[in-house]
Amino acid sequence: MPNNDIVYLLKFAPKEAYIVDLLNGHLYMNAAGYYHGLPGEQGDPLEASIAPGVCLYRNACQPIYCMYTVRENDIVDNTVKIPMRMIQEFGCADGRIGIVQYDSFARLADRHIADDGSIYAHGPISYGVPGPKLIREIFEGIPHNLVIKTPKYAYQKEYRIIGSRPVECPLLPDEDHTDRRIENYAHAELDLSSSLADFSWKASVPSLEESQDGLMLELPHRV
């Protein structure tokens, strides 16, 4: 999807400390494969799969950081409606929302996509089915499968930052099934080497006004 109409990126979190980390430029990243076993819509058993409906993975150890995309046409009277589904599924009814001005964030992230940089890519997720060319390139090691998800997740409007260095994933014994091993993904911490405070804000979820099937988030006035 195009990036030129993205205005803000949002981060939903159950604890204010997670948003403070974001505003300080510290991104806590889980491996793509970490989401295989999560309950509800936070989890996705097909995350990092190489073809539609196939639990055959590639790039599952790449760390990712997920945000919510706000585009121009989502904004009415400087307010965006947050679906209640997002609040419930991400467990942040009593939490906080980080609000990040997209253009400034993108410029900062771009500085980390250089040779041996800490970010491989960042951008909005596409929701659909990868074609044969993309599937072939995934087999060749290009992580297109980390920026394409099945359409059932389209309501999440995800924007993703992909780390460039895979995390470790040792296999641990499964106490319930001795013939199996459990994937134990490590996490990564991405330091953007700069505070986001000049172009980021935080909002308390309980303070937001309710609307039909959602909460109304008033956005900062753009300069």
Short mmCIF file of C-alpha atoms in Angstrom, two decimals, residues 7 12 33 41 50 75 80 99 102 112 115-116 120 123 134 156 163 167 196 202-203 209 213:
data_model
loop_
_atom_site.label_atom_id
_atom_site.label_comp_id
_atom_site.label_asym_id
_atom_site.label_seq_id
_atom_site.Cartn_x
_atom_site.Cartn_y
_atom_site.Cartn_z
CA VAL A 7 -0.31 10.69 8.93
CA PHE A 12 -1.57 0.22 21.84
CA GLY A 33 7.38 -16.84 15.02
CA GLU A 41 -6.25 -12.18 17.15
CA ILE A 50 5.78 -18.90 2.80
CA ILE A 75 -9.31 11.49 10.26
CA VAL A 80 -9.73 9.10 14.54
CA ILE A 99 0.77 8.62 18.85
CA TYR A 102 4.61 9.35 10.58
CA HIS A 112 18.83 2.73 10.22
CA ASP A 115 24.51 -1.38 5.04
CA ASP A 116 24.57 -3.42 8.27
CA TYR A 120 15.68 -4.31 7.33
CA GLY A 123 6.06 -0.05 6.01
CA LEU A 134 7.00 -13.24 -4.41
CA GLN A 156 -5.60 -4.11 12.29
CA GLY A 163 14.75 -5.87 12.36
CA VAL A 167 17.04 -13.63 17.09
CA LEU A 196 10.71 10.58 19.55
CA LYS A 202 0.57 9.49 24.57
CA ALA A 203 -3.10 9.22 25.44
CA GLU A 209 -14.86 9.30 24.51
CA ASP A 213 -18.11 0.23 18.37
#
